[in-house]
PDB file of C-alpha atoms in Angstrom:
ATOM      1  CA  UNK K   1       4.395  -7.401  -8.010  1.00 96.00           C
ATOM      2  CA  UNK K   2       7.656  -8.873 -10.036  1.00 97.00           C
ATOM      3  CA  UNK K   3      10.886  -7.703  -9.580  1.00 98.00           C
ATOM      4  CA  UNK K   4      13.247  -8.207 -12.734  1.00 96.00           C
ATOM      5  CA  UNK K   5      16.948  -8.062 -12.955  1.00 95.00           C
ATOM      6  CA  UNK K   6      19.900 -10.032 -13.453  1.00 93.00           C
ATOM      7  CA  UNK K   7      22.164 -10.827 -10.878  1.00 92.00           C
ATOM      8  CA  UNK K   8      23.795  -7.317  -9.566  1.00 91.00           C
ATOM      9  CA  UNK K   9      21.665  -5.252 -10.736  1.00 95.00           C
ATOM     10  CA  UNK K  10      20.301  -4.274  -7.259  1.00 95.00           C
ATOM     11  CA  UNK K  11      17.151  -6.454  -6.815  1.00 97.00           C
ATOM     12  CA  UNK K  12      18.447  -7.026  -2.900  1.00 96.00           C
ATOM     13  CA  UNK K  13      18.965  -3.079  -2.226  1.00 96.00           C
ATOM     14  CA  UNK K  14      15.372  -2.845  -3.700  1.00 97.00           C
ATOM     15  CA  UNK K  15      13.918  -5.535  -2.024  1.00 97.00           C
ATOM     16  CA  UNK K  16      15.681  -4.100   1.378  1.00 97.00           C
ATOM     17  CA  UNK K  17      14.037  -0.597   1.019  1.00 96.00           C
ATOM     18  CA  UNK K  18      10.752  -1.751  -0.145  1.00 96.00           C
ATOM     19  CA  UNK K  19      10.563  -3.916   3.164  1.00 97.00           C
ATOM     20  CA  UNK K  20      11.656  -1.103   5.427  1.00 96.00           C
ATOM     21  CA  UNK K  21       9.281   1.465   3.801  1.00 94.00           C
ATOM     22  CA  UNK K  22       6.354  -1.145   3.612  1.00 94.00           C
ATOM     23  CA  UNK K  23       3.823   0.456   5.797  1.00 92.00           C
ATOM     24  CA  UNK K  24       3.689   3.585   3.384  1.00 92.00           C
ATOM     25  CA  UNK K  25       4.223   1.901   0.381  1.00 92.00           C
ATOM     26  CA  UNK K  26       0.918  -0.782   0.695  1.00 92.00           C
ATOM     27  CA  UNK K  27      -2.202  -0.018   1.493  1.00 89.00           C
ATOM     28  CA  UNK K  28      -3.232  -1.238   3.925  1.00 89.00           C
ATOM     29  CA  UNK K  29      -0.177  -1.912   5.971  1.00 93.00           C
ATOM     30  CA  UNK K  30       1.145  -5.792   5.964  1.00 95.00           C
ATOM     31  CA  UNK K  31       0.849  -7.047   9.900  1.00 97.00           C
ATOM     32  CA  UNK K  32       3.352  -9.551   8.820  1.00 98.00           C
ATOM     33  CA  UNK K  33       6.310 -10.104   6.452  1.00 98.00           C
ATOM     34  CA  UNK K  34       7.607 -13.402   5.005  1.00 98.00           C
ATOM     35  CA  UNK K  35      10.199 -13.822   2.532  1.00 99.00           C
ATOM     36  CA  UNK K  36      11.283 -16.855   1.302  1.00 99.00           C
ATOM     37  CA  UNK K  37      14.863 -17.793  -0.944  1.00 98.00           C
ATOM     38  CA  UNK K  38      15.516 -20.293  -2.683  1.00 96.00           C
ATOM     39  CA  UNK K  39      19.458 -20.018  -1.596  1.00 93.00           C
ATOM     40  CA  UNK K  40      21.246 -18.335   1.341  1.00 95.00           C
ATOM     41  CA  UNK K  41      22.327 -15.022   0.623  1.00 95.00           C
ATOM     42  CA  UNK K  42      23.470 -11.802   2.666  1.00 95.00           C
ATOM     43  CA  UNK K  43      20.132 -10.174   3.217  1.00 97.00           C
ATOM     44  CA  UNK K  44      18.444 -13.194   5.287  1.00 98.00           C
ATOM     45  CA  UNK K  45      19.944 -11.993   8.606  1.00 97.00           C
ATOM     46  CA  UNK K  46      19.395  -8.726   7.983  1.00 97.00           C
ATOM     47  CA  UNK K  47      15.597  -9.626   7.784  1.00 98.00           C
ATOM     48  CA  UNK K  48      15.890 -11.851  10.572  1.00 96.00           C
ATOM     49  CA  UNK K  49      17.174  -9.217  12.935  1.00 96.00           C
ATOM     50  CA  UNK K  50      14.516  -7.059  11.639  1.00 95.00           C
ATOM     51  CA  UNK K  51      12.173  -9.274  12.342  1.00 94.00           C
ATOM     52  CA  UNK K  52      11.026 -10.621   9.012  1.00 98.00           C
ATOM     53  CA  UNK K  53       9.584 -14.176   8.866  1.00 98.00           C
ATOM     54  CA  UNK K  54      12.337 -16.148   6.795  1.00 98.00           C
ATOM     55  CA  UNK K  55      12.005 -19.047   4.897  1.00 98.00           C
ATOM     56  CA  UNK K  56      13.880 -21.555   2.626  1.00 98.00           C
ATOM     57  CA  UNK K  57      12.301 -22.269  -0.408  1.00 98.00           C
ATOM     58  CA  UNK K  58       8.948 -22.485  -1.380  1.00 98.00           C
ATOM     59  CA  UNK K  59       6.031 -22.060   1.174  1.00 98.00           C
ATOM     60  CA  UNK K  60       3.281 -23.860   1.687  1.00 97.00           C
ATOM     61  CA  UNK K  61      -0.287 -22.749   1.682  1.00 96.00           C
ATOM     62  CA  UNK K  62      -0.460 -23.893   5.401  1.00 97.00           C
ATOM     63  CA  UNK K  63       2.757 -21.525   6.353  1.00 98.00           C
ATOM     64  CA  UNK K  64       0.984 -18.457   4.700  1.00 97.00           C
ATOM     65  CA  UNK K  65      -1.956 -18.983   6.710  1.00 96.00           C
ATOM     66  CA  UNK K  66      -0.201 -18.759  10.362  1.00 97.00           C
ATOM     67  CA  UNK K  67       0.959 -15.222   9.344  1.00 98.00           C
ATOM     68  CA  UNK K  68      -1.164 -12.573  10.257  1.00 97.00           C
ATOM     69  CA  UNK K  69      -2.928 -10.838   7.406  1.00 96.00           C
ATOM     70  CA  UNK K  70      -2.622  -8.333   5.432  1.00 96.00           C
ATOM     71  CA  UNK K  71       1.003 -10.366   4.550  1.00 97.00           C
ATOM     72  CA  UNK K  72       3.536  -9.280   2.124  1.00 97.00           C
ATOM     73  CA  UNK K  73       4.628 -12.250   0.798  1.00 98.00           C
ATOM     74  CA  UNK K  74       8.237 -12.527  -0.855  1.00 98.00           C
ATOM     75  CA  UNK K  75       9.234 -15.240  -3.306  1.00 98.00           C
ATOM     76  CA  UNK K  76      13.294 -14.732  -4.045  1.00 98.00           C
ATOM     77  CA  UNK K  77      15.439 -17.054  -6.295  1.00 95.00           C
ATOM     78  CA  UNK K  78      12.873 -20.108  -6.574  1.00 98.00           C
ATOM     79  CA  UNK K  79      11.926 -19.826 -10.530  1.00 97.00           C
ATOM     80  CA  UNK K  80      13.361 -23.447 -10.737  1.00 96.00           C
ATOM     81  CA  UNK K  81      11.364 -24.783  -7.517  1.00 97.00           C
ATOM     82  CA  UNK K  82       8.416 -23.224  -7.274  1.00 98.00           C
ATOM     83  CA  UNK K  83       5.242 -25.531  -9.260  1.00 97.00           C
ATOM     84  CA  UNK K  84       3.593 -23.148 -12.337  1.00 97.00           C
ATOM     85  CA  UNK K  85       0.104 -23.576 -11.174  1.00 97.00           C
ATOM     86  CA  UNK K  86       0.924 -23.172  -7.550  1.00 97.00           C
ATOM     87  CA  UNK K  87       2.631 -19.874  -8.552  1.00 98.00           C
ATOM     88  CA  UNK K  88      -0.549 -18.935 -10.517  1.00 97.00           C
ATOM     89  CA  UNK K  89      -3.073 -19.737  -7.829  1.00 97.00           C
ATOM     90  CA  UNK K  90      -0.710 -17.178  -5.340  1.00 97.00           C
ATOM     91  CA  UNK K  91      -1.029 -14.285  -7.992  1.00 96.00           C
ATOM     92  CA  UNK K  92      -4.474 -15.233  -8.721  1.00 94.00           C
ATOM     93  CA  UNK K  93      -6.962 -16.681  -6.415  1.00 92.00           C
ATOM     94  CA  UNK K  94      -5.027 -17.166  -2.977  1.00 92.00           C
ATOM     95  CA  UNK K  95      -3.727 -13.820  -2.332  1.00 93.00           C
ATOM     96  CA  UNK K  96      -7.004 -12.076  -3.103  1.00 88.00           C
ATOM     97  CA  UNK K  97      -9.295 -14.807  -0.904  1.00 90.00           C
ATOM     98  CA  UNK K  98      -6.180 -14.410   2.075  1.00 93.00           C
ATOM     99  CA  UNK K  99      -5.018 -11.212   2.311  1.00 94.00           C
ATOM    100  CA  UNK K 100      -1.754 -11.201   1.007  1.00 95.00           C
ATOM    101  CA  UNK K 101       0.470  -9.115  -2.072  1.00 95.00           C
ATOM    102  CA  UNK K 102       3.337 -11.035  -3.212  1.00 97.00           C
ATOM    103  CA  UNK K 103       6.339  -9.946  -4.827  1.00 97.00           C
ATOM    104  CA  UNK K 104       8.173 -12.684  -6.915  1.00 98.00           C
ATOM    105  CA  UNK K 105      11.833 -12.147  -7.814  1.00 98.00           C
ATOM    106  CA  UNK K 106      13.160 -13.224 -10.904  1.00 97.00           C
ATOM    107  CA  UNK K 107      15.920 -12.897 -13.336  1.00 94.00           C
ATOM    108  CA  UNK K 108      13.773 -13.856 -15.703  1.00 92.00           C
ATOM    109  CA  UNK K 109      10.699 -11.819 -16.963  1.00 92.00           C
ATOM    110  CA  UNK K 110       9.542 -13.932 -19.587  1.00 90.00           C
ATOM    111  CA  UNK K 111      10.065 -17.785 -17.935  1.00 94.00           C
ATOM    112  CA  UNK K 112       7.002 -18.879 -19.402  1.00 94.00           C
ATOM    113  CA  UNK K 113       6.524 -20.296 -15.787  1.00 96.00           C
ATOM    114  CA  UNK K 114       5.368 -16.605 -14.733  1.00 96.00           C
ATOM    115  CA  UNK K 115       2.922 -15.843 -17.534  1.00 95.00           C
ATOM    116  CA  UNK K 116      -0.036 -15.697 -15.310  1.00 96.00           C
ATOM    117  CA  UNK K 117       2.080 -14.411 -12.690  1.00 96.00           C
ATOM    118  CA  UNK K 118       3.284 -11.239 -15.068  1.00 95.00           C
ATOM    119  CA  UNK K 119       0.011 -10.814 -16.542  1.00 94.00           C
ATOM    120  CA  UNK K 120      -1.774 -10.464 -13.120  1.00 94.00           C
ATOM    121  CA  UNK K 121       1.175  -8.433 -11.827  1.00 95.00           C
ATOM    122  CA  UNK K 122      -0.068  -4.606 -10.900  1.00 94.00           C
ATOM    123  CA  UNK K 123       3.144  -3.437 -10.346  1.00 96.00           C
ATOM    124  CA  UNK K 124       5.886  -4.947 -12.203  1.00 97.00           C
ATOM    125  CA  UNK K 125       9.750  -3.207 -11.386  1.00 97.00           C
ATOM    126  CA  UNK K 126      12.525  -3.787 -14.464  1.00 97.00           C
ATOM    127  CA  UNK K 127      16.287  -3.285 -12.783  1.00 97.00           C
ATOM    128  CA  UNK K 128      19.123  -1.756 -14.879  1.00 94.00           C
ATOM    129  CA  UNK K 129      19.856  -4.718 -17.502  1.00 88.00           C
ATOM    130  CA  UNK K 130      22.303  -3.293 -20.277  1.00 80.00           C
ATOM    131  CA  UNK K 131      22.499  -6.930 -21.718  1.00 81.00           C
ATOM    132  CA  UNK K 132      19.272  -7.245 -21.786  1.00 82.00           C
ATOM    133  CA  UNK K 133      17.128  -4.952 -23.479  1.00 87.00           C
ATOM    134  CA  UNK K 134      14.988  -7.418 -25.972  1.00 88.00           C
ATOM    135  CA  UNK K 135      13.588  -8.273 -22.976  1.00 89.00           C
ATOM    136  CA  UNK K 136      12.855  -4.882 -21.765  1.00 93.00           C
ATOM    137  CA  UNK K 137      11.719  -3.916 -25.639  1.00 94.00           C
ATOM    138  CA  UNK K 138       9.291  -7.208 -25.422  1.00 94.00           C
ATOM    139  CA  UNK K 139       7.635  -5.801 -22.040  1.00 95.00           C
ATOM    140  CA  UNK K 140       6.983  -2.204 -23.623  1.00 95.00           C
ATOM    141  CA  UNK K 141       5.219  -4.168 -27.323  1.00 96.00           C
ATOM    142  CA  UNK K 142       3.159  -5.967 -24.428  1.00 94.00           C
ATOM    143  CA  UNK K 143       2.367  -3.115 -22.231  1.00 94.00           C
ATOM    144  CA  UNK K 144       2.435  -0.294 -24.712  1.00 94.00           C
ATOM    145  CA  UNK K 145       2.243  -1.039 -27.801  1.00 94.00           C
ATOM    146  CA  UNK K 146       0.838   2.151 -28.877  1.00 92.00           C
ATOM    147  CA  UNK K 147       3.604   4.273 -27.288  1.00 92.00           C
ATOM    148  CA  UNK K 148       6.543   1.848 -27.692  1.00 94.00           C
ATOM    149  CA  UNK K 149       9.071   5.096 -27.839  1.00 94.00           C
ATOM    150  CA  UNK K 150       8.058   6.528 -25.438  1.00 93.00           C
ATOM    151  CA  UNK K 151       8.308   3.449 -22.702  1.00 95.00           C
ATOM    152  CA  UNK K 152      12.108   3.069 -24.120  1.00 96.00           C
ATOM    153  CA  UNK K 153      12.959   6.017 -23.192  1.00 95.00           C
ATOM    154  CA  UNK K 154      11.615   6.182 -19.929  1.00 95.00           C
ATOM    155  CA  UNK K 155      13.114   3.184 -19.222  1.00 96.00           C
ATOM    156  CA  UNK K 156      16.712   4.127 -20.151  1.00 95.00           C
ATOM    157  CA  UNK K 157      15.963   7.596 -18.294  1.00 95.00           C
ATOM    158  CA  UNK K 158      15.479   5.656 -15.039  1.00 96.00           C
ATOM    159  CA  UNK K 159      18.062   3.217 -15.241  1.00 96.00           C
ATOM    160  CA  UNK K 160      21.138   4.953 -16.118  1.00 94.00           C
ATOM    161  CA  UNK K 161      22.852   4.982 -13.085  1.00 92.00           C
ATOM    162  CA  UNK K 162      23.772   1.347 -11.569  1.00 92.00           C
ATOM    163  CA  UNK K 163      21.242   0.528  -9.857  1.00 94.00           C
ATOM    164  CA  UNK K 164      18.463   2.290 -11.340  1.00 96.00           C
ATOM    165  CA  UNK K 165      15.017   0.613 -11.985  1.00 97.00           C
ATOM    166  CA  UNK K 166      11.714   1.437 -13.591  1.00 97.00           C
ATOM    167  CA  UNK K 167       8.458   0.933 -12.009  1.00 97.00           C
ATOM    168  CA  UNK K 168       5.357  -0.431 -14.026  1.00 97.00           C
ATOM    169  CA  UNK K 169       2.235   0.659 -12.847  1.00 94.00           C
ATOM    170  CA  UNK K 170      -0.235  -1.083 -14.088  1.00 93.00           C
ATOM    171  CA  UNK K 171      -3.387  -0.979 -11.415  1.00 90.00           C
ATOM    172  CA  UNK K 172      -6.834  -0.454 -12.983  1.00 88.00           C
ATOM    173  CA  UNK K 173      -7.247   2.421 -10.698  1.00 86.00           C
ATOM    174  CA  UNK K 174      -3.970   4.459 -11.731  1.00 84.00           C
ATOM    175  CA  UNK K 175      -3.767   7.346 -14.065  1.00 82.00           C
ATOM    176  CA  UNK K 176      -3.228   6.535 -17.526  1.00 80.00           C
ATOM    177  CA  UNK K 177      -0.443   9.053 -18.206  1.00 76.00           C
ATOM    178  CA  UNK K 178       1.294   7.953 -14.840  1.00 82.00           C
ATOM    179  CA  UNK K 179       2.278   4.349 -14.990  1.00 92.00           C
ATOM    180  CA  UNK K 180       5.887   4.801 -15.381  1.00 94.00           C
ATOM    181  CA  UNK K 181       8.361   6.252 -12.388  1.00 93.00           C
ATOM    182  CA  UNK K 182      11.073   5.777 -10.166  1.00 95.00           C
ATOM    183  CA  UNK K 183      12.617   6.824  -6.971  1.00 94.00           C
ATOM    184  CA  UNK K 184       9.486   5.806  -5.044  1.00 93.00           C
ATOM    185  CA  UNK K 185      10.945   6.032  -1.160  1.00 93.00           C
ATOM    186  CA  UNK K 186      11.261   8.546   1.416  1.00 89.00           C
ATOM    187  CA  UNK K 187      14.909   8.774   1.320  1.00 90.00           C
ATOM    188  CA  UNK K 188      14.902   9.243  -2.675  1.00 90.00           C
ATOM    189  CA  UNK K 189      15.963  12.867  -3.036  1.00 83.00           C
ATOM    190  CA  UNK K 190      13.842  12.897  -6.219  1.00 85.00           C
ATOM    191  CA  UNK K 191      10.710  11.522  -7.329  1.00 86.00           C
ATOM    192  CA  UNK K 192      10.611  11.118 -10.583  1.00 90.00           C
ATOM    193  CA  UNK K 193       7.266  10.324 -12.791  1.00 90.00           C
ATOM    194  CA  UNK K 194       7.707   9.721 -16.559  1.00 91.00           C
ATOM    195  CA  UNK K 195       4.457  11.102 -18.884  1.00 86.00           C
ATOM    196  CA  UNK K 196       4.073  10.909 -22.613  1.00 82.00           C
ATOM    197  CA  UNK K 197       5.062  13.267 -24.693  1.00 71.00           C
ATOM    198  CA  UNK K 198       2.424  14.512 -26.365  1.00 65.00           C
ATOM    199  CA  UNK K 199       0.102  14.396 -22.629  1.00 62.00           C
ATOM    200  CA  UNK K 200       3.452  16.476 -21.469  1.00 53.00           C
ATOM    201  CA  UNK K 201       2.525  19.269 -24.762  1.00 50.00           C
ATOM    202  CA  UNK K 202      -1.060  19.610 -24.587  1.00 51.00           C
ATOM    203  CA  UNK K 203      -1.461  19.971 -21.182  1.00 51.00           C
ATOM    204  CA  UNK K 204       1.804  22.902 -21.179  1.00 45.00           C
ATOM    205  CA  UNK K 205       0.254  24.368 -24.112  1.00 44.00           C
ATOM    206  CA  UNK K 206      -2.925  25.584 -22.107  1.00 48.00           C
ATOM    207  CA  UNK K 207      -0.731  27.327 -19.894  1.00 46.00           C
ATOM    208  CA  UNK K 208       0.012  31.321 -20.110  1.00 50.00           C
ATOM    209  CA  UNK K 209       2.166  31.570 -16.858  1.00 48.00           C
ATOM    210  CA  UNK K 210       4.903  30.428 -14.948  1.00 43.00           C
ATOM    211  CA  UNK K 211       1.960  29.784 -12.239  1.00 52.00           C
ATOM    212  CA  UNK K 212      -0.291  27.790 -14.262  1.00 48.00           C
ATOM    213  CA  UNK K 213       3.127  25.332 -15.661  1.00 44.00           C
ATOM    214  CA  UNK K 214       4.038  24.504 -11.939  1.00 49.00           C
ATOM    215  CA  UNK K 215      -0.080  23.847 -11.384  1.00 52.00           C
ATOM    216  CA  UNK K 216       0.213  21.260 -14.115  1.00 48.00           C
ATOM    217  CA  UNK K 217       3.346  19.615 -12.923  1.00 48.00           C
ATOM    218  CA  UNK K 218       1.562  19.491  -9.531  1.00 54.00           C
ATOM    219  CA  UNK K 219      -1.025  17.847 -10.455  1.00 53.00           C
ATOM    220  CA  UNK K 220       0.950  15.306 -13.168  1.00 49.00           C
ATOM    221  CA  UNK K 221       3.102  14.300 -10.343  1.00 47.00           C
ATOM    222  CA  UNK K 222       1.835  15.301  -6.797  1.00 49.00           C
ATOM    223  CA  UNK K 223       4.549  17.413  -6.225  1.00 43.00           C
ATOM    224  CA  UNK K 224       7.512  15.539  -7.154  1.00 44.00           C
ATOM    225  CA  UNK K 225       9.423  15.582 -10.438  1.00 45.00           C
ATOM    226  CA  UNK K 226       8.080  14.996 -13.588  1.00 43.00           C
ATOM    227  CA  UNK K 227       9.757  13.678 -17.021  1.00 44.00           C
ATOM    228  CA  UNK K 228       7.967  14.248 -19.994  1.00 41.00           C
ATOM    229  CA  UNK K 229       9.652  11.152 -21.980  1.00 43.00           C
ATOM    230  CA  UNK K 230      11.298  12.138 -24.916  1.00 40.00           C
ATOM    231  CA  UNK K 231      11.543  16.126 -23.262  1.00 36.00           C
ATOM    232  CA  UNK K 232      13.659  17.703 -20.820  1.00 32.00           C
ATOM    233  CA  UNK K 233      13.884  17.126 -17.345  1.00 34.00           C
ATOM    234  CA  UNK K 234      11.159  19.019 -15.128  1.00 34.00           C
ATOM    235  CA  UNK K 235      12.134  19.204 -11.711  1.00 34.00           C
ATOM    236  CA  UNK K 236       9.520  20.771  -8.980  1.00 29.00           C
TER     237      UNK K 236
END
């Protein structure tokens, strides 16, 4: 997984939930956590007192191996430090042959250091950037070309409070029509998934009751709310 944002935009607060909600997030559950900066900052002894694994800067393939597996593995702030084809290798052939996910924090989506990285991302998360949507833009042409519009507005749906964030699915086993959403934890008061339009239309359109629109909806987004991108708001 990558985690984009600039600095502020609430890639810590993220990063602090996802840890905390980690054993219903990933499946299977991480045994072990280790997250790794590249400088000091406020949420290392918070995750020490939790008892996250803490490290500064970049680990070593020896250090990964002492921690129990599964291991979520968390690379913060070391873009600058961390060697391309090491970085690679993690998103490629180590975590899958040692049982561990990574997430890699950036500011940066397109460093050209995290190509491989990005492109064997299966969940990437864009934070609230107002000063940076080319970026954002670039990421929907790559990731959906076909339905550019529709990924734009999603995106500015999700992340127009501060804060806000969209989540790219992007797993070979997830729904098609569900790869966009946001307020993923517990504590979220509302789920939100994000469909296309026209999947939103057709599947509405076979509808004749009040009944058979909440079935849909159900189904579309496993009982939490649903945004047809592009549409109103639908709220179960």
């Amino acid at each position: 997984m990558i985690l984009a944002g600039p600095s502020s935009s609430g890639k810590s607060t993220f990063l602090l939930k996802f840890i905390a909600g980690s054993s219903e997030l990933i499946d299977p559950s991480p045994k072990s956590i280790l997250y790794c900066f590249g400088e000091m900052n406020n949420i290392v002894p918070l995750l020490q007192k939790s008892g996250v694994g803490v490290f500064a800067g970049v680990p070593t393939e020896e250090l990964i191996k002492k921690y129990p597996k599964p291991l979520l593995l968390i690379l913060d702030d070391l873009l600058l430090s961390i060697n391309e084809k090491y970085l690679s290798e993690l998103f490629t052939k180590k975590s899958h042959h040692q049982n561990f996910s990574i997430i890699f924090v950036t500011q940066n989506l397109f460093d050209p250091k995290i190509k491989v990285a990005r492109q064997n991302s299966q969940y990437i998360i864009v934070m609230r950037s107002p000063n940076s949507m080319l970026s954002v833009r670039n990421i929907g042409v790559q990731l959906f070309p076909r339905q550019l519009d529709y990924f734009l507005d999603a995106y500015r749906q999700a992340t127009k409070h501060p804060y806000g964030y969209l989540v790219i699915d992007m797993h070979a086993s997830s729904d098609p029509t569900l790869r966009l959403r946001t307020n993923i934890f517990k504590d979220d008061e509302e789920k939100l998934i994000f469909i296309p339009k026209n999947e939103f239309v057709r599947s509405m359109s076979r509808v004749r009751s009040e009944r058979g629109a909440r079935h849909v909806i159900n189904q579309k987004g496993g009982g939490v709310g649903v945004f047809a991108a592009l549409l109103t708001p639908i709220l179960v």
